[in-house]
């Protein structure tokens, strides 16, 4: 093959930001090739691994996903808040290519490499607070949460872990115990890890106007003190805006009050920023919004532009509590994933993506308000930055309507718009576009949503 043929081939295979930023439907969704692959999937892949939308992906970039039938779909999911910098973002691809050609793995615990250290330095710099910090890298969000608990227990010598209603922290045994929702995450998978205690979240839409942030914090703290005992609490672990739970944004003052109480009683305050982190909410981290400085922060998803990487970052004296060799794992902080993270962080900084998240948030919020004004089925619009959701209810009240939410989402899919649902009651439509999404595509996606609400 000549050099120019190789270059042509690379061009023709490329996804990334160069893909035409358009919604284009050339077959029904899913099309025939996706349908054929889905049948093969059924025969080869375990049933327990679900599918939101059975289109098979050929390439993706910017704000679109192109499927194997040639349809170009508008992506309002970003792989569940992962490809915030866009799929196959230039800096991620370049750094991954370079790294993969140098070496793919040595295991950081055996022979270290500088990419891991650079990612930890970046995390120590970017996470809230200017105190002395340390980080450790892992493979998945659930693994980061598990390690945050290990670290908090080693530091405090205590066992109890406090989590909240509607929380989602993962699918491993400990994180299943920490996750609130039974179906599909926990059902039939018990027994779960002990010493996990759940208290009420601040949920303004369902709490009503009488329960402000301070009152909701007192409600949670009273339960912890009565049922767990402050002196037994190793950590209080919370999503600053809940993800799978339905983008529940606690009332102002709730997070600062819980953080202050945790510090007063010597418990480690852990912010699970796995879904909210890395510019998604219009700041580097959602805790920045109210100036909350967590003791530990867990991160994953948006950190590495689509490669599997996760981290725990926090106060040096807490992070250094576990004994040497107590933290780690074969692949944690894999060099290729670290290279991707450095590319993703560079992209966020150079393209000022926290600011773009705010613009996207303003646009989505405007459009959703316009739709909600005409449709009583939208009970609440909430979120922050490029993390917005609507709670779908039976008109005239607050009764959850998961059937309508599911129907709207399915219709969006058929029209070439990838949407996700969420929420303890399954009635939340959530919007998490890549921050590389151009305005015209976002507007088109919300035109589709508006038409669907009219028809449903
Ligand atoms: C807030 C939060 N914590 C933890 C997790 C688990 O992350 P992972 O799926 O990478 O294990 C998720 C995933 O959705 C999440 O949103």
XYZ file of C-alpha atoms and ligand atoms in Angstrom:
472
model
C 0.000 0.000 0.000
C 1.374 3.442 -0.850
C 1.604 6.176 1.764
C -1.244 8.113 0.204
C -3.482 5.002 0.167
C -2.809 4.513 3.890
C -3.644 8.158 4.546
C -6.836 7.863 2.457
C -7.807 4.720 4.323
C -7.246 6.457 7.668
C -9.344 9.396 6.520
C -12.156 7.156 5.341
C -12.142 5.242 8.625
C -11.973 8.301 10.811
C -14.581 9.297 13.303
C -13.966 12.274 15.522
C -14.822 15.937 15.122
C -14.378 15.838 11.319
C -17.557 13.788 10.830
C -20.413 15.723 9.194
C -22.386 17.207 12.083
C -25.829 16.263 10.851
C -28.817 14.077 11.651
C -29.225 11.771 8.681
C -31.597 8.824 8.501
C -31.131 6.516 5.517
C -32.963 3.486 6.963
C -35.401 2.840 9.782
C -33.697 2.896 13.196
C -32.407 0.279 13.817
C -31.541 -0.519 10.197
C -31.031 -3.970 8.650
C -27.319 -4.326 9.459
C -27.865 -3.322 13.082
C -30.786 -5.729 13.303
C -28.640 -8.557 11.975
C -25.864 -7.762 14.451
C -28.382 -7.534 17.277
C -29.506 -11.079 16.519
C -25.873 -12.243 16.715
C -25.514 -10.293 19.955
C -28.470 -12.218 21.391
C -26.782 -15.520 20.617
C -23.363 -14.517 21.955
C -23.762 -11.964 24.762
C -25.269 -12.634 28.173
C -28.858 -11.433 28.561
C -28.062 -9.415 31.689
C -26.099 -6.848 29.682
C -28.858 -4.479 28.526
C -29.180 -2.235 25.459
C -30.736 1.233 25.358
C -30.841 1.547 21.577
C -29.954 -1.432 19.357
C -27.969 0.417 16.693
C -24.417 -0.766 16.158
C -21.850 1.993 15.925
C -19.461 2.462 13.040
C -17.868 5.754 14.083
C -18.643 8.799 16.196
C -17.421 12.318 16.855
C -18.504 15.828 17.788
C -22.223 15.459 18.474
C -23.023 12.454 16.274
C -22.938 8.663 16.240
C -22.878 7.040 12.780
C -24.282 3.512 12.703
C -23.406 0.553 10.481
C -26.379 1.341 8.211
C -25.098 4.874 7.541
C -27.556 6.684 9.827
C -26.110 9.675 11.669
C -27.735 10.097 15.089
C -27.585 13.095 17.413
C -25.931 11.950 20.626
C -27.563 13.289 23.798
C -25.970 10.612 25.976
C -22.182 10.872 25.408
C -21.840 7.201 26.389
C -23.379 8.111 29.787
C -21.392 11.302 30.341
C -18.085 9.824 29.190
C -17.111 11.427 25.886
C -17.477 14.991 27.112
C -14.641 16.075 24.801
C -16.394 14.294 21.926
C -15.733 10.831 20.556
C -12.260 10.270 19.091
C -11.229 13.808 20.045
C -8.010 14.864 18.290
C -5.779 15.227 21.360
C -7.027 11.917 22.782
C -6.389 10.052 19.513
C -2.920 11.574 19.068
C -1.759 10.802 22.597
C -3.242 7.295 22.581
C -1.541 6.496 19.263
C 1.817 7.706 20.578
C 1.475 5.785 23.824
C 0.250 2.568 22.263
C 3.290 2.567 19.993
C 5.673 3.119 22.963
C 4.278 0.522 25.407
C 0.796 -0.709 26.361
C 1.245 -1.999 29.911
C 3.848 -2.691 32.544
C 1.638 -2.437 35.668
C 2.307 0.779 37.566
C 2.873 -1.237 40.773
C 5.691 -3.192 39.089
C 7.542 -0.618 36.958
C 5.998 2.873 36.995
C 5.678 5.412 34.154
C 5.220 9.163 34.078
C 1.732 9.287 32.484
C 0.223 7.972 35.727
C 2.049 10.593 37.779
C 0.991 13.361 35.378
C -2.678 12.354 35.665
C -2.413 12.365 39.478
C -0.746 15.802 39.375
C -3.561 17.107 37.160
C -6.245 15.652 39.462
C -4.555 17.102 42.548
C -4.518 20.499 40.856
C -8.040 20.463 39.372
C -10.176 18.959 42.154
C -11.681 21.387 44.693
C -9.404 22.856 47.393
C -5.761 23.915 47.386
C -4.600 21.646 50.224
C -1.926 18.975 49.807
C -3.464 16.084 47.842
C -2.672 12.606 46.563
C -4.442 10.459 43.953
C -4.667 6.777 43.063
C -5.931 5.437 39.726
C -8.334 2.566 39.005
C -10.353 1.156 36.090
C -13.996 1.967 36.746
C -16.163 4.257 38.778
C -17.316 1.442 41.048
C -13.712 0.532 41.763
C -12.938 4.159 42.663
C -15.903 4.238 45.069
C -14.796 0.955 46.683
C -11.323 2.373 47.159
C -12.620 5.628 48.626
C -14.389 3.521 51.272
C -11.226 1.491 51.937
C -9.219 4.677 52.350
C -11.813 6.307 54.634
C -11.981 3.182 56.806
C -8.195 2.935 57.046
C -7.979 6.619 57.998
C -10.760 6.672 60.603
C -10.591 3.129 61.975
C -14.404 3.158 61.654
C -16.724 1.062 59.506
C -20.032 2.758 58.748
C -20.662 4.165 55.279
C -23.501 6.674 54.891
C -25.197 7.060 51.497
C -28.415 8.644 50.259
C -31.795 7.782 48.782
C -31.679 7.635 44.950
C -27.894 7.133 45.001
C -26.039 5.222 42.313
C -22.456 4.157 42.959
C -21.938 1.048 40.805
C -22.519 -2.663 40.367
C -19.812 -4.375 42.455
C -20.867 -5.959 45.741
C -20.049 -2.988 47.975
C -21.324 -0.427 45.470
C -24.556 -2.385 44.931
C -25.112 -2.037 48.668
C -24.488 1.697 48.299
C -26.787 2.051 45.277
C -30.424 2.726 46.140
C -32.409 1.301 43.247
C -33.337 -2.380 43.287
C -34.257 -3.026 39.649
C -32.145 -3.612 37.624
C -29.044 -3.032 39.746
C -29.532 -5.220 42.852
C -32.441 -7.574 42.307
C -31.469 -11.208 43.064
C -27.785 -10.334 43.601
C -27.665 -10.188 47.435
C -26.467 -10.580 50.097
C -24.880 -7.155 50.020
C -21.945 -5.702 51.933
C -22.723 -4.715 55.530
C -22.292 -1.385 57.345
C -23.940 0.705 54.636
C -26.658 3.098 55.886
C -29.060 5.110 53.734
C -30.566 8.486 54.663
C -32.901 10.890 52.798
C -31.542 13.087 50.034
C -32.568 16.682 49.477
C -34.958 16.351 46.511
C -36.609 19.754 46.029
C -39.305 18.602 43.556
C -40.559 15.855 45.873
C -39.688 17.516 49.218
C -41.728 20.615 48.391
C -40.918 24.227 49.299
C -40.936 23.741 53.099
C -37.815 21.591 53.113
C -34.885 23.792 52.182
C -31.268 22.640 52.048
C -30.565 23.232 55.741
C -33.754 21.424 56.812
C -33.019 18.476 54.537
C -29.483 18.278 55.953
C -30.840 18.277 59.519
C -33.277 15.497 58.543
C -30.411 13.330 57.227
C -28.043 14.124 60.097
C -30.677 13.364 62.750
C -31.118 9.905 61.237
C -27.383 9.252 61.078
C -26.936 10.289 64.705
C -29.882 8.214 65.897
C -29.401 5.080 63.818
C -25.664 4.857 63.086
C -23.931 7.053 65.666
C -21.632 9.849 64.514
C -18.616 8.174 66.114
C -19.060 5.099 63.919
C -19.143 6.885 60.575
C -16.081 6.298 58.389
C -17.464 8.321 55.479
C -20.456 10.111 54.092
C -20.474 9.538 50.338
C -22.705 11.573 48.032
C -23.164 12.552 44.391
C -23.317 16.382 44.378
C -25.951 16.004 41.643
C -27.361 12.497 41.466
C -26.882 10.736 38.128
C -28.807 7.482 37.636
C -31.114 8.604 40.468
C -32.570 11.219 38.116
C -30.312 14.297 38.142
C -31.557 15.266 41.576
C -29.964 18.601 42.466
C -30.024 19.089 46.235
C -31.398 22.383 47.541
C -28.746 25.085 48.120
C -27.030 24.670 51.465
C -27.572 20.897 51.695
C -24.122 19.832 50.534
C -22.190 22.434 52.571
C -24.135 21.434 55.716
C -23.482 17.701 55.225
C -19.798 18.390 54.509
C -19.454 20.578 57.620
C -21.162 18.000 59.858
C -18.931 15.225 58.501
C -15.825 17.238 59.283
C -17.086 18.089 62.785
C -17.599 14.426 63.677
C -14.357 13.215 62.067
C -16.027 11.378 59.185
C -14.533 11.582 55.690
C -16.751 13.542 53.279
C -16.547 11.914 49.839
C -17.988 13.534 46.711
C -18.773 10.996 44.008
C -18.130 13.174 40.942
C -17.998 10.243 38.553
C -20.902 11.564 36.467
C -20.696 15.276 37.366
C -16.935 15.802 37.043
C -14.739 17.177 34.299
C -16.676 20.244 33.145
C -20.035 18.484 32.794
C -21.927 20.864 35.112
C -20.222 24.097 34.042
C -17.309 23.911 36.500
C -14.481 21.431 36.642
C -16.445 19.704 39.427
C -20.033 20.080 40.664
C -18.813 20.764 44.233
C -17.180 23.969 42.934
C -20.641 25.473 42.461
C -21.197 25.946 46.214
C -17.515 26.079 47.160
C -17.716 22.675 48.872
C -14.277 21.104 49.402
C -14.611 17.334 49.843
C -12.019 15.285 51.709
C -12.023 12.755 48.871
C -13.357 12.931 45.312
C -14.065 9.937 43.084
C -13.809 10.474 39.319
C -14.171 8.345 36.159
C -16.323 8.704 33.001
C -15.345 12.112 31.488
C -11.767 11.831 32.734
C -10.297 10.019 29.716
C -12.388 10.692 26.596
C -13.757 7.140 26.508
C -10.905 5.006 27.787
C -11.447 3.206 31.085
C -9.889 5.178 33.924
C -11.018 6.212 37.401
C -9.463 7.886 40.402
C -9.681 8.764 44.055
C -8.162 12.135 44.925
C -8.032 13.774 48.317
C -6.311 15.132 51.379
C -2.785 13.723 51.572
C -3.140 12.570 55.183
C -6.310 10.608 54.375
C -5.097 9.196 51.049
C -1.853 8.040 52.678
C -3.619 6.161 55.507
C -3.640 2.704 53.816
C -0.446 0.643 54.170
C 1.972 0.257 51.240
C 0.523 -2.264 48.781
C -3.017 -1.811 50.137
C -4.255 0.020 47.030
C -3.842 -0.833 43.353
C -4.743 -3.437 40.752
C -3.194 -4.913 37.614
C -4.586 -2.377 35.156
C -5.263 0.641 37.392
C -3.885 3.712 35.617
C -3.074 1.826 32.405
C -0.630 3.933 30.347
C -2.921 4.176 27.308
C -5.839 5.318 29.488
C -3.536 7.856 31.193
C -2.448 9.217 27.803
C -6.119 9.573 26.857
C -6.832 11.409 30.128
C -3.999 13.856 29.491
C -5.432 14.469 26.000
C -8.958 14.923 27.380
C -7.823 17.337 30.116
C -5.767 19.320 27.577
C -8.863 19.555 25.336
C -11.067 20.726 28.216
C -8.564 23.398 29.182
C -7.824 24.613 25.637
C -11.474 24.642 24.540
C -12.683 26.046 27.890
C -15.261 23.281 28.020
C -16.709 24.237 31.424
C -17.877 27.426 29.756
C -19.277 25.476 26.794
C -21.163 23.273 29.294
C -22.831 26.413 30.659
C -23.849 27.522 27.155
C -25.252 24.079 26.373
C -27.074 24.119 29.717
C -28.663 27.509 28.963
C -29.788 26.294 25.548
C -31.256 23.039 26.891
C -32.923 24.753 29.796
C -34.569 27.314 27.466
C -35.901 24.647 25.155
C -37.110 22.426 27.999
C -38.902 25.355 29.655
C -40.634 26.095 26.347
C -41.791 22.472 26.073
C -42.835 22.243 29.746
C -44.950 25.401 29.415
C -47.133 23.537 26.921
C -47.060 20.028 28.410
C -48.232 19.212 31.911
C -46.465 15.858 31.745
C -43.201 17.626 32.561
C -43.287 18.036 36.323
C -39.767 19.340 36.856
C -36.787 20.590 34.851
C -33.509 20.331 36.679
C -29.783 19.857 36.397
C -26.822 22.106 35.827
C -24.733 22.854 32.769
C -24.729 20.068 30.201
C -26.474 17.729 32.653
C -30.187 18.486 32.400
C -33.274 16.354 32.896
C -37.045 16.466 32.977
C -39.183 14.443 35.360
C -42.210 13.042 33.552
C -45.377 12.820 35.655
C -49.098 12.212 35.261
C -50.573 15.597 34.322
C -51.717 17.700 37.253
C -49.637 16.015 39.965
C -46.319 14.440 40.812
C -47.105 10.802 40.173
C -44.204 9.364 38.144
C -45.017 8.331 34.569
C -42.278 5.936 33.431
C -44.430 4.678 30.531
C -44.618 8.099 28.906
C -40.922 8.767 29.608
C -40.033 5.457 27.930
C -42.320 6.154 24.956
C -40.824 9.625 24.409
C -37.306 8.220 24.615
C -38.108 5.371 22.190
C -39.630 7.816 19.721
C -36.528 10.026 19.954
C -34.464 6.968 19.061
C -36.607 6.219 16.027
C -36.063 9.815 14.866
C -32.285 9.603 15.226
C -31.806 11.237 18.636
C -30.049 9.203 21.312
C -31.646 9.901 24.698
C -31.343 8.177 28.069
C -33.800 7.677 30.888
C -33.011 7.595 34.604
C -34.557 7.985 38.032
C -35.630 5.753 40.882
C -39.074 5.627 39.281
C -37.736 5.375 35.700
C -39.581 8.569 34.716
C -36.691 10.954 34.072
C -35.393 11.872 30.623
C -31.805 12.965 30.963
C -29.669 14.906 28.513
C -25.891 14.618 28.577
C -24.595 15.787 25.190
C -20.898 15.748 24.427
C -19.515 19.233 25.064
C -18.335 19.073 21.446
C -21.989 19.267 20.335
C -22.627 22.170 17.929
C -25.616 24.462 18.637
C -27.476 23.620 15.436
C -27.565 19.896 16.247
C -28.644 20.507 19.812
C -31.456 22.730 18.548
C -32.523 20.036 16.080
C -32.563 17.376 18.807
C -34.846 19.529 20.942
C -37.098 20.216 17.930
C -37.553 16.451 17.721
C -38.247 16.217 21.451
C -40.818 18.985 21.202
C -42.643 17.255 18.354
C -42.698 14.040 20.345
C -44.166 15.686 23.435
C -46.861 17.168 21.188
C -47.691 13.706 19.861
C -47.509 11.875 23.241
C -22.145 8.735 40.313
C -21.641 7.417 39.825
N -20.857 6.689 40.627
C -20.370 5.496 40.228
C -20.669 4.990 38.979
C -20.101 3.656 38.558
O -19.177 3.851 37.536
P -18.748 2.615 36.598
O -19.927 2.276 35.767
O -17.592 3.151 35.804
O -18.339 1.507 37.520
C -21.471 5.723 38.121
C -21.844 5.205 36.788
O -22.836 5.562 36.190
C -21.973 6.977 38.548
O -22.772 7.720 37.757
